[in-house]
Coordinates of C-alpha atoms and ligand atoms in Angstrom, one line a residue:
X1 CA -5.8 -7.5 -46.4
X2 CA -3.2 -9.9 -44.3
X3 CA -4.5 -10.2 -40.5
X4 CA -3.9 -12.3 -37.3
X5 CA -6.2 -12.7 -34.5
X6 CA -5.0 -12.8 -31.0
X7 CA -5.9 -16.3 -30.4
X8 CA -3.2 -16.8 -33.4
X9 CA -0.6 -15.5 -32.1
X10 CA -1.5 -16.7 -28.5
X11 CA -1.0 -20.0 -29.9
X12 CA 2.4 -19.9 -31.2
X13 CA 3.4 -17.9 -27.7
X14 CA 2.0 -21.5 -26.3
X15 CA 3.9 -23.2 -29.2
X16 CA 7.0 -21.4 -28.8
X17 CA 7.2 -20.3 -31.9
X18 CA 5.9 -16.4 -32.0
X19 CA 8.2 -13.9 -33.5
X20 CA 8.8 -11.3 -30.6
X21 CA 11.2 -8.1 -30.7
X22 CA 11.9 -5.4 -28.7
X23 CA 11.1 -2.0 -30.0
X24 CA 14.7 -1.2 -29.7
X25 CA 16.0 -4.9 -31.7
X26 CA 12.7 -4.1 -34.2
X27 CA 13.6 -0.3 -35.0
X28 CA 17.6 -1.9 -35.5
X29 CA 16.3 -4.0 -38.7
X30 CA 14.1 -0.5 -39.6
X31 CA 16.9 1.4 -40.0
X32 CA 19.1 -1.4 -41.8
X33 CA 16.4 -1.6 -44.2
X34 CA 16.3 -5.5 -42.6
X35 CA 12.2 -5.2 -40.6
X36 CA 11.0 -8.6 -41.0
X37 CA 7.6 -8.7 -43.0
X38 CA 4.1 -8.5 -41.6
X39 CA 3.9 -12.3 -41.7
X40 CA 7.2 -12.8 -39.4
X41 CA 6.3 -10.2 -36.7
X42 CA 3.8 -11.2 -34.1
X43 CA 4.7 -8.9 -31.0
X44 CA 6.5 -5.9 -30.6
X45 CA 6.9 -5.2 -26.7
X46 CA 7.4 -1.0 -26.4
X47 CA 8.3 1.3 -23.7
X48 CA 8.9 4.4 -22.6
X49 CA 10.4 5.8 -19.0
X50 CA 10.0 9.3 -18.1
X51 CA 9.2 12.6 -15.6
X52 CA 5.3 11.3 -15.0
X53 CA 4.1 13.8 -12.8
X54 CA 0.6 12.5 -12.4
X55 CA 1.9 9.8 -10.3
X56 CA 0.0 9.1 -7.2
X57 CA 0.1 6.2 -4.6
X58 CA -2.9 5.0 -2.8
X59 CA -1.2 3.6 0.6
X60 CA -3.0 1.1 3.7
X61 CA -0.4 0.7 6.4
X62 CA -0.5 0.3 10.1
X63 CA 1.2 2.8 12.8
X64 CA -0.3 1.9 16.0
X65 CA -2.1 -0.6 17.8
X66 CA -5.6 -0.6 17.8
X67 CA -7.9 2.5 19.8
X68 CA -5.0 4.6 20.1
X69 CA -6.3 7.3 17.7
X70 CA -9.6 7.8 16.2
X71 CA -8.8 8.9 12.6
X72 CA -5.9 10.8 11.1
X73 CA -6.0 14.2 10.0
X74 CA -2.6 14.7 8.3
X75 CA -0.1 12.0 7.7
X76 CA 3.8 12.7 6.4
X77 CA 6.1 9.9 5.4
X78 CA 9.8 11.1 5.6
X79 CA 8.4 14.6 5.7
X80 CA 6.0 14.5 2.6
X81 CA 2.7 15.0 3.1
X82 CA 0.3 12.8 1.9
X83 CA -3.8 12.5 1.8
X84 CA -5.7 10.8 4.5
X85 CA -8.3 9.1 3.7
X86 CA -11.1 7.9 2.0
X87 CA -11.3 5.8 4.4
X88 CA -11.1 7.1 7.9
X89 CA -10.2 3.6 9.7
X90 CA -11.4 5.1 13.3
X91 CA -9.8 3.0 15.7
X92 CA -7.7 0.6 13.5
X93 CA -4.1 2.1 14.1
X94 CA -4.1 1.7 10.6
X95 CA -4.5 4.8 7.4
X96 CA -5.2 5.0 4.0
X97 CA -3.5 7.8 2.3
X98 CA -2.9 9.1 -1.4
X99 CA 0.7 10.1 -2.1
X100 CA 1.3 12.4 -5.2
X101 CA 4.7 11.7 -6.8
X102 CA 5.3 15.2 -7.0
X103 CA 4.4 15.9 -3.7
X104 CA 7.7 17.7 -1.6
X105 CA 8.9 16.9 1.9
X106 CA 8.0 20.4 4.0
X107 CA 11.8 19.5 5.3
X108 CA 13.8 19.5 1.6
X109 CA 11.7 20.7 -1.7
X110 CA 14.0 18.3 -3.6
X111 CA 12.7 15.2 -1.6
X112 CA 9.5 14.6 -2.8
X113 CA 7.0 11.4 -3.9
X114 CA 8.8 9.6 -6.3
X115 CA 12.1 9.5 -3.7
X116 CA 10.0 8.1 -0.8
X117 CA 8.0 5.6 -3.4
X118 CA 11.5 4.0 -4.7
X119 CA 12.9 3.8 -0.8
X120 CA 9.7 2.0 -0.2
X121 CA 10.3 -0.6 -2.8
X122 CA 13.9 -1.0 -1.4
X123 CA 13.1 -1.9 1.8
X124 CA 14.1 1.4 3.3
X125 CA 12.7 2.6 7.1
X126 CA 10.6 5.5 6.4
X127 CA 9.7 7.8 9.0
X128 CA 5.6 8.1 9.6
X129 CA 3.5 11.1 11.4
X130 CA 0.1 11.6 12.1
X131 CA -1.6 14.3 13.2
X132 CA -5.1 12.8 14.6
X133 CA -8.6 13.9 14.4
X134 CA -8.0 14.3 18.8
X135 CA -4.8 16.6 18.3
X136 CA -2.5 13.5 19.4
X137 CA 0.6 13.4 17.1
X138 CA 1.9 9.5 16.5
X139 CA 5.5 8.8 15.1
X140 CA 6.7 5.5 13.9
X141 CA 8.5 4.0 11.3
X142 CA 7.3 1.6 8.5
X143 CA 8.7 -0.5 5.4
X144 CA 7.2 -2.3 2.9
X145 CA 5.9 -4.8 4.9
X146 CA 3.8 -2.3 6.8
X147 CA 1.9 -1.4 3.5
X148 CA -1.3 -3.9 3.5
X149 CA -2.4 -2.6 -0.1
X150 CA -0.6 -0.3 -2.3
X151 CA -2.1 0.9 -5.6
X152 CA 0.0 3.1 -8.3
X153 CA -2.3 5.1 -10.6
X154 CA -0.7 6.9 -12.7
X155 CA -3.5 9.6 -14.6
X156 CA -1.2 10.9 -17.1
X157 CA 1.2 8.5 -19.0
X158 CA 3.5 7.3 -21.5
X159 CA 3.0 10.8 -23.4
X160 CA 3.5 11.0 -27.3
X161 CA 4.0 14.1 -27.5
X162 CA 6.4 16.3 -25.8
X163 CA 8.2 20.1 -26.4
X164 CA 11.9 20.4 -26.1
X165 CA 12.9 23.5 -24.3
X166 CA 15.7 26.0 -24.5
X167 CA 16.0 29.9 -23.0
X168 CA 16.7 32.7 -25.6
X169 CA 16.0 34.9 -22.7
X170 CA 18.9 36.6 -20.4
X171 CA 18.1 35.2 -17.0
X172 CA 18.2 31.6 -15.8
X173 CA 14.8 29.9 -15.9
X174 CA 13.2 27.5 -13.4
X175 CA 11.0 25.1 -14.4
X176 CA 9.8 21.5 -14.0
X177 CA 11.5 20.8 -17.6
X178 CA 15.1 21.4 -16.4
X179 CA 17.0 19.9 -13.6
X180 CA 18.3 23.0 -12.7
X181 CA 17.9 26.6 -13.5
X182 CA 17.9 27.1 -17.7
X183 CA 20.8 29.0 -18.7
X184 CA 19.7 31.7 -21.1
X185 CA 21.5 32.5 -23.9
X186 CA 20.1 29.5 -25.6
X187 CA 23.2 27.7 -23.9
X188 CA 21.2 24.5 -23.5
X189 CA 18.4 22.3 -24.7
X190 CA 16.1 19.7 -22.4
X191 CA 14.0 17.4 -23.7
X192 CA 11.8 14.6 -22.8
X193 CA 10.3 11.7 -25.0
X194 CA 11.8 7.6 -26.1
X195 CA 11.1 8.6 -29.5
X196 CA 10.1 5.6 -31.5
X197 CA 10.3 3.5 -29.0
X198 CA 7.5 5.1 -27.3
X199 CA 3.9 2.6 -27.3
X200 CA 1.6 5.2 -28.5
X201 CA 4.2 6.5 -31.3
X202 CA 3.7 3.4 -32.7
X203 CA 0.3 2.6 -32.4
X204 CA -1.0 6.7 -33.0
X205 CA -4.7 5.2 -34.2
X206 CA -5.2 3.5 -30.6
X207 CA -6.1 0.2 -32.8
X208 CA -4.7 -2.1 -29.8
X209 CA -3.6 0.0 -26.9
X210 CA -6.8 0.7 -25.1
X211 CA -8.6 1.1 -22.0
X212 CA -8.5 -2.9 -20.3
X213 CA -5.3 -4.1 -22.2
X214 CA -2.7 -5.6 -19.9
X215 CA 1.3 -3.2 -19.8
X216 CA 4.3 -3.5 -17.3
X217 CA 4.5 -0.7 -14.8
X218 CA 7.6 -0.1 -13.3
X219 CA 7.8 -4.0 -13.6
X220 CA 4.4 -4.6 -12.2
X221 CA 1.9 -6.0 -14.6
X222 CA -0.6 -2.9 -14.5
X223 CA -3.6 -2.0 -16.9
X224 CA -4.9 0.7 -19.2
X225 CA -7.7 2.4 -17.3
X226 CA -8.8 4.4 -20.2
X227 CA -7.1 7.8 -21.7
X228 CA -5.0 10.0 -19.5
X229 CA -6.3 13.6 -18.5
X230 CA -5.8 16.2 -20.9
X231 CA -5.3 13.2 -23.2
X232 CA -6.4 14.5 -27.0
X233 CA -6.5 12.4 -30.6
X234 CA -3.5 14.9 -31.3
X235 CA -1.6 14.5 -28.1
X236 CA -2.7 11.4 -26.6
X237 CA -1.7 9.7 -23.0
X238 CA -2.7 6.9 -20.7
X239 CA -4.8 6.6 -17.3
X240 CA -2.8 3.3 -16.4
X241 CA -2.5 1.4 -12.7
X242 CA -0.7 -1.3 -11.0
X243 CA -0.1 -2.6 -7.5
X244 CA 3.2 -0.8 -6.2
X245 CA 4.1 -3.6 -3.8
X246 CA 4.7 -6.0 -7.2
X247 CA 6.7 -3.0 -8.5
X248 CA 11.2 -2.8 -9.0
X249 CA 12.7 -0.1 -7.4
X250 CA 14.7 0.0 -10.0
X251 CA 12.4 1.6 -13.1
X252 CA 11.0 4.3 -10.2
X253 CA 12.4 7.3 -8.6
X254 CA 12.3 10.7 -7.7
X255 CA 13.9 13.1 -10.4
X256 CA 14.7 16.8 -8.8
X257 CA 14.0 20.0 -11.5
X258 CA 14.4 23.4 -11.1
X259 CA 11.2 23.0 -9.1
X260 CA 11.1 20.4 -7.3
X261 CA 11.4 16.8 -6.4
X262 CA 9.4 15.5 -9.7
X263 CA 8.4 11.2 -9.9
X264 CA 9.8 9.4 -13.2
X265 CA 8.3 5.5 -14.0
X266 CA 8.6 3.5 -16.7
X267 CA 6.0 1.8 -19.0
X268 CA 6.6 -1.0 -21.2
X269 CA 3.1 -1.7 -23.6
X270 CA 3.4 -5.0 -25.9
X271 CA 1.2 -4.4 -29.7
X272 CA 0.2 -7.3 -31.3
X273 CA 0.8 -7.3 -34.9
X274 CA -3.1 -8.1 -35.9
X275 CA -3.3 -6.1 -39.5
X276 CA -0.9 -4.8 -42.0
X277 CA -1.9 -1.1 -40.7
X278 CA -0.8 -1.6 -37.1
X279 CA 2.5 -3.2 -38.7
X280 CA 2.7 -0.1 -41.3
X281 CA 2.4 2.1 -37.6
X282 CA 5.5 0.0 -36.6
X283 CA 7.8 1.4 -38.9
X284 CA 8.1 4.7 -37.7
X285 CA 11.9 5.7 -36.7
X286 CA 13.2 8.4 -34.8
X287 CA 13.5 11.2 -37.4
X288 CA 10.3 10.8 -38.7
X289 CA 8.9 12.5 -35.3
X290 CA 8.7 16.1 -34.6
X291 CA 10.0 17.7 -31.9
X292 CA 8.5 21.3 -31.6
X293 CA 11.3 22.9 -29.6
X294 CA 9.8 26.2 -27.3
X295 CA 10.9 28.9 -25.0
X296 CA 11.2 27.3 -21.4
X297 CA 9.5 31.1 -20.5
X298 CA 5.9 31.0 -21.4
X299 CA 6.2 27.1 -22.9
X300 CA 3.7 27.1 -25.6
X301 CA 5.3 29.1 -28.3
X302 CA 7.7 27.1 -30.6
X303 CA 10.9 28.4 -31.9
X304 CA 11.2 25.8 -34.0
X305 CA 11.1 22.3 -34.7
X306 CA 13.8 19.3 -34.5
X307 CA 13.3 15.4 -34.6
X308 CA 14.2 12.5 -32.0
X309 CA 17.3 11.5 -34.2
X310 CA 18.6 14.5 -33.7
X311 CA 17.9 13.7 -29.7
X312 CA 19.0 10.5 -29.6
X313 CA 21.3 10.0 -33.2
X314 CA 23.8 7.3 -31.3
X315 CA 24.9 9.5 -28.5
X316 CA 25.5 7.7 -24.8
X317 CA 22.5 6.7 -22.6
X318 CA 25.0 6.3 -19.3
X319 CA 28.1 8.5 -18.4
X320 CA 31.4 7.0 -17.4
X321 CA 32.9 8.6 -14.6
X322 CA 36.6 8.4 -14.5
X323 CA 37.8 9.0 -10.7
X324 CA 41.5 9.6 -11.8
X325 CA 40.0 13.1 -13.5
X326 CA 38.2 14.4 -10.3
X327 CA 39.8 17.3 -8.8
X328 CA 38.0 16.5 -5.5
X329 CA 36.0 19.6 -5.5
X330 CA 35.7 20.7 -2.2
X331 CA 31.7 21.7 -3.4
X332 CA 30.9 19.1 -5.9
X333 CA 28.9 20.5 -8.6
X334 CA 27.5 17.2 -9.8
X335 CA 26.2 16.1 -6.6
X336 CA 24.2 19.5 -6.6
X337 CA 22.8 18.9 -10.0
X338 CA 22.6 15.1 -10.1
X339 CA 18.3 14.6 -10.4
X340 CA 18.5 11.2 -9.3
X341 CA 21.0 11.3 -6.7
X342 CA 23.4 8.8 -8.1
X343 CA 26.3 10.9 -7.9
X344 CA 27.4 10.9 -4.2
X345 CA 30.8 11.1 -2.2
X346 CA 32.5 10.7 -5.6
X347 CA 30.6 7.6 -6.4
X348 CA 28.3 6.9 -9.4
X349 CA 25.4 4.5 -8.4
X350 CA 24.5 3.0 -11.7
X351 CA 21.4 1.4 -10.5
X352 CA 20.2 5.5 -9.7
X353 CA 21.5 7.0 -13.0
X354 CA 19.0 8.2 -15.3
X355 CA 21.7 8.9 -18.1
X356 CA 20.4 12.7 -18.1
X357 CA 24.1 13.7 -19.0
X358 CA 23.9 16.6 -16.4
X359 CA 27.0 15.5 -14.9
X360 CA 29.1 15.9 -17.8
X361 CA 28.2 19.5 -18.8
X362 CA 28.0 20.0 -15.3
X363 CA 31.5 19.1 -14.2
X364 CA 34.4 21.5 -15.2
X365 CA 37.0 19.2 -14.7
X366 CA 36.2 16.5 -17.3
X367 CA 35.6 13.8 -15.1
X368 CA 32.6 12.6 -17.1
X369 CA 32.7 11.2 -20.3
X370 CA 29.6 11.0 -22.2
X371 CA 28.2 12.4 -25.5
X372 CA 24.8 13.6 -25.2
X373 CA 24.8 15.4 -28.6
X374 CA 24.0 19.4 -30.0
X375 CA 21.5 20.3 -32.6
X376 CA 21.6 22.8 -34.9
X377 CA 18.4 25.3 -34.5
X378 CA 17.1 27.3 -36.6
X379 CA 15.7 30.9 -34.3
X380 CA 14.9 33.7 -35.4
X381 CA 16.7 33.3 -38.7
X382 CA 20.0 32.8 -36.9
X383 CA 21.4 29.1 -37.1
X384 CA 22.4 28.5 -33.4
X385 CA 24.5 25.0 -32.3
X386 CA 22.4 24.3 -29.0
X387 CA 24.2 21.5 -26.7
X388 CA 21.6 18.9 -25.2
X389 CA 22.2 19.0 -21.4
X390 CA 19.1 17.0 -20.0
X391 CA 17.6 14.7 -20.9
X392 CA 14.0 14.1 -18.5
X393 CA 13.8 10.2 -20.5
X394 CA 16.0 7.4 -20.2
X395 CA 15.6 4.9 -23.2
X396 CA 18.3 2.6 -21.5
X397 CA 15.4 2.0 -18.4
X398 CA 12.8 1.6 -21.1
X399 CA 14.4 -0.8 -23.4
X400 CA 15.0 -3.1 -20.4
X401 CA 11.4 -3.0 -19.5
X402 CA 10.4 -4.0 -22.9
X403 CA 12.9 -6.4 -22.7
X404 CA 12.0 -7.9 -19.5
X405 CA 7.7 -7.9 -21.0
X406 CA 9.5 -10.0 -23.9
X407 CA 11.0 -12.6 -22.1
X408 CA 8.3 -12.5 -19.9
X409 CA 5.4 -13.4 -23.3
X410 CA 7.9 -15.8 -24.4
X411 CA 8.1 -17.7 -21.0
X412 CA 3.9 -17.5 -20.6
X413 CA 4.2 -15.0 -17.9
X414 CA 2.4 -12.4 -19.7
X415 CA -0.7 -13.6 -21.8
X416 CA -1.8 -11.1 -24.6
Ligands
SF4_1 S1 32.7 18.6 -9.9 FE1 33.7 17.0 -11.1 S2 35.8 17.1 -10.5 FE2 34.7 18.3 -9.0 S3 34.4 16.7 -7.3 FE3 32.6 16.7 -8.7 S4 33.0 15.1 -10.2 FE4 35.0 15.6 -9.2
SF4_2 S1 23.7 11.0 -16.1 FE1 25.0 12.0 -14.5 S2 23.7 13.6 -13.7 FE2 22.4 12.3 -14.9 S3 21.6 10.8 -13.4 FE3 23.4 9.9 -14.3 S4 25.1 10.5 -12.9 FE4 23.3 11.8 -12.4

């Protein structure tokens, strides 16, 4: 059997002469019958961006000066509550405090974590209270250079596995799976999941993306802690962590459902092409994965099944927005249903879209143009055309976060 050892292919990163792709540029050659052999792949760099609720932040920053509180009881950062503590800092003027990304501002159930952790990173004021062990309440505001220490740990990531979801039922559904209430009728389908650009879809034995091995989160260069909770052989995910402050706005952000202000990040996870198996792994494309797709009501049942070319095929990963067709609504239905808030004031913010494609089923005057597909379903021996309406993954994110860990191998930035 044909293998490579790390120190190999560390040397021709040194050399300049190791054979890097993207996941994305790799699984171009797949499907052109084109993949370059075992011998002429050393890294594939892989990624994946999605809804990650087990998102938390574990926050240092100071509010005061010294001695004017002892400890802080309850602390809320633009309205969302976070955890204070461990430590209780008595007399500092300083906190530590554990944010959940899916934590909601007692002000606005749609503002939550993953809003106030990407207006961090941007250099945003953000407004601070405490409620002290003394019953004194401080306010102040803080940025960025406020936090001393910021730690992202994120204890479920980078899924494999997912469930699309549509509604057969009557009634509108809420859930953490759609952006806004589910239409029934099975008028709709939501999904999550980068397919086979995924890291663990192409490495399912776990032969080199373990607990200790270096990733990219959210830009940051993070590390595999060990498996995620609930992770399983059969649906595995990652533990994974990284220091926020080294972290790009850009691949974080809040994402609002029909329950919430939700957190979405983005992973990119580089596999080393050691053995002929873990290149074998590598081939995998897009229809070869199931999608089990289930009632949004109840979850765990599936309807039936579909694949990720049938999710992704070579439909759009960003809208256009085409001002000339905007009727000027005096209630904009996008801006209600936008999850990232990128459509505002009849203004797409590029750097916020998430390419969900709920703006263009979502607008009734045509003003968006983009193709986000339909599948045809087989339920309850009917065949039903379902439209896709949201999308909770953005493979445009995730392939420039693989992207970015490529160049960043190449130039010596990131050792294997
Ligand atoms: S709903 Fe569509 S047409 Fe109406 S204001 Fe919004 S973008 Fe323009
Ligand atoms: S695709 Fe449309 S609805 Fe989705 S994030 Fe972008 S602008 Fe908002």
């Amino acid at each position: 059997m044909k293998t490579k050892s790390i120190d190999q292919i560390n040397r021709k990163i040194d050399d300049g002469e190791a054979k890097i792709y993207t996941a994305e540029e790799f699984k171009k050659l797949v499907k052109n019958d084109e993949a370059p052999a075992f011998e002429d792949v050393d890294v594939i760099t892989t990624g994946t961006c999605g809804v990650m609720s087990g998102t938390a932040a574990i926050l240092n920053f100071i509010v005061s000066a010294p001695g004017e509180f002892i400890r802080a009881n309850e602390v809320y950062l633009n309205g969302v509550p976070a955890y204070a503590g461990p430590c209780p800092n008595e007399w500092l003027g300083s906190v530590d405090a554990i944010l959940h990304g899916t934590a909601h501002s007692i002000h606005d159930g749609n503002y939550g974590g993953g809003f106030l952790l990407k207006e961090l990173l941007e250099g945003k004021e953000i407004d601070v209270r405490i409620e002290t062990a003394e019953g004194k309440t401080i306010e102040n505001t803080i940025t960025m250079k406020d936090i001393t220490r910021g730690q992202i740990i994120g204890t479920r990531m980078a899924f494999k596995n997912y469930t699309a979801f549509t509604n057969p039922n009557k009634e509108a559904i809420s859930s953490i799976f759609a952006a806004v209430p589910l239409e029934g009728n099975l008028s709709g389908l939501t999904f999550s999941g980068c397919g086979d650009l995924n890291p663990l879809q192409n490495d399912i034995p776990h032969n080199v993306i373990r607990q200790g091995k270096k990733v990219l989160i959210n830009g940051a260069e993070g590390y595999i802690l060990g498996d995620g909770t609930r992770s399983s052989p059969e649906k595995p995910n990652l533990m994974l962590s990284a220091d926020l402050c080294k972290m790009d706005p850009y691949y974080l952000g809040g994402f609002k459902t029909g329950q919430g202000g939700e957190v979405y990040d983005t992973v990119a996870i580089p596999i080393p092409v050691l053995t002929e198996e873990i290149y074998n792994n590598l081939l995998v494309r897009d229809e070869d994965i199931d999608l089990p797709v289930a009632d949004i009501k109840g979850r765990h049942l599936p309807l039936t099944n579909t694949n990720y070319r049938e999710m992704w095929g070579e439909y759009d990963l960003r809208p256009q927005f085409n001002r000339l067709e905007c009727e000027n609504c005096e209630s904009c239905r996008v801006e209600e249903v936008c999850p990232t808030n990128a459509f505002k004031n009849e203004r797409l913010n590029p750097a916020y879209c998430f390419g969900c494609g709920m703006c263009a089923h979502y607008c009734k005057h045509d003003a968006f143009d983009m193709n986000t597909g339909d599948v045809d379903l087989e339920i309850d021996g009917r065949n039903v055309n379902v439209p896709i309406i949201c999308r909770q993954s953005d493979r445009l994110r995730a392939n420039k976060l693989s992207l970015k860990l490529k160049k960043m191998i190449e130039n010596k930035e990131f050792k294997l």
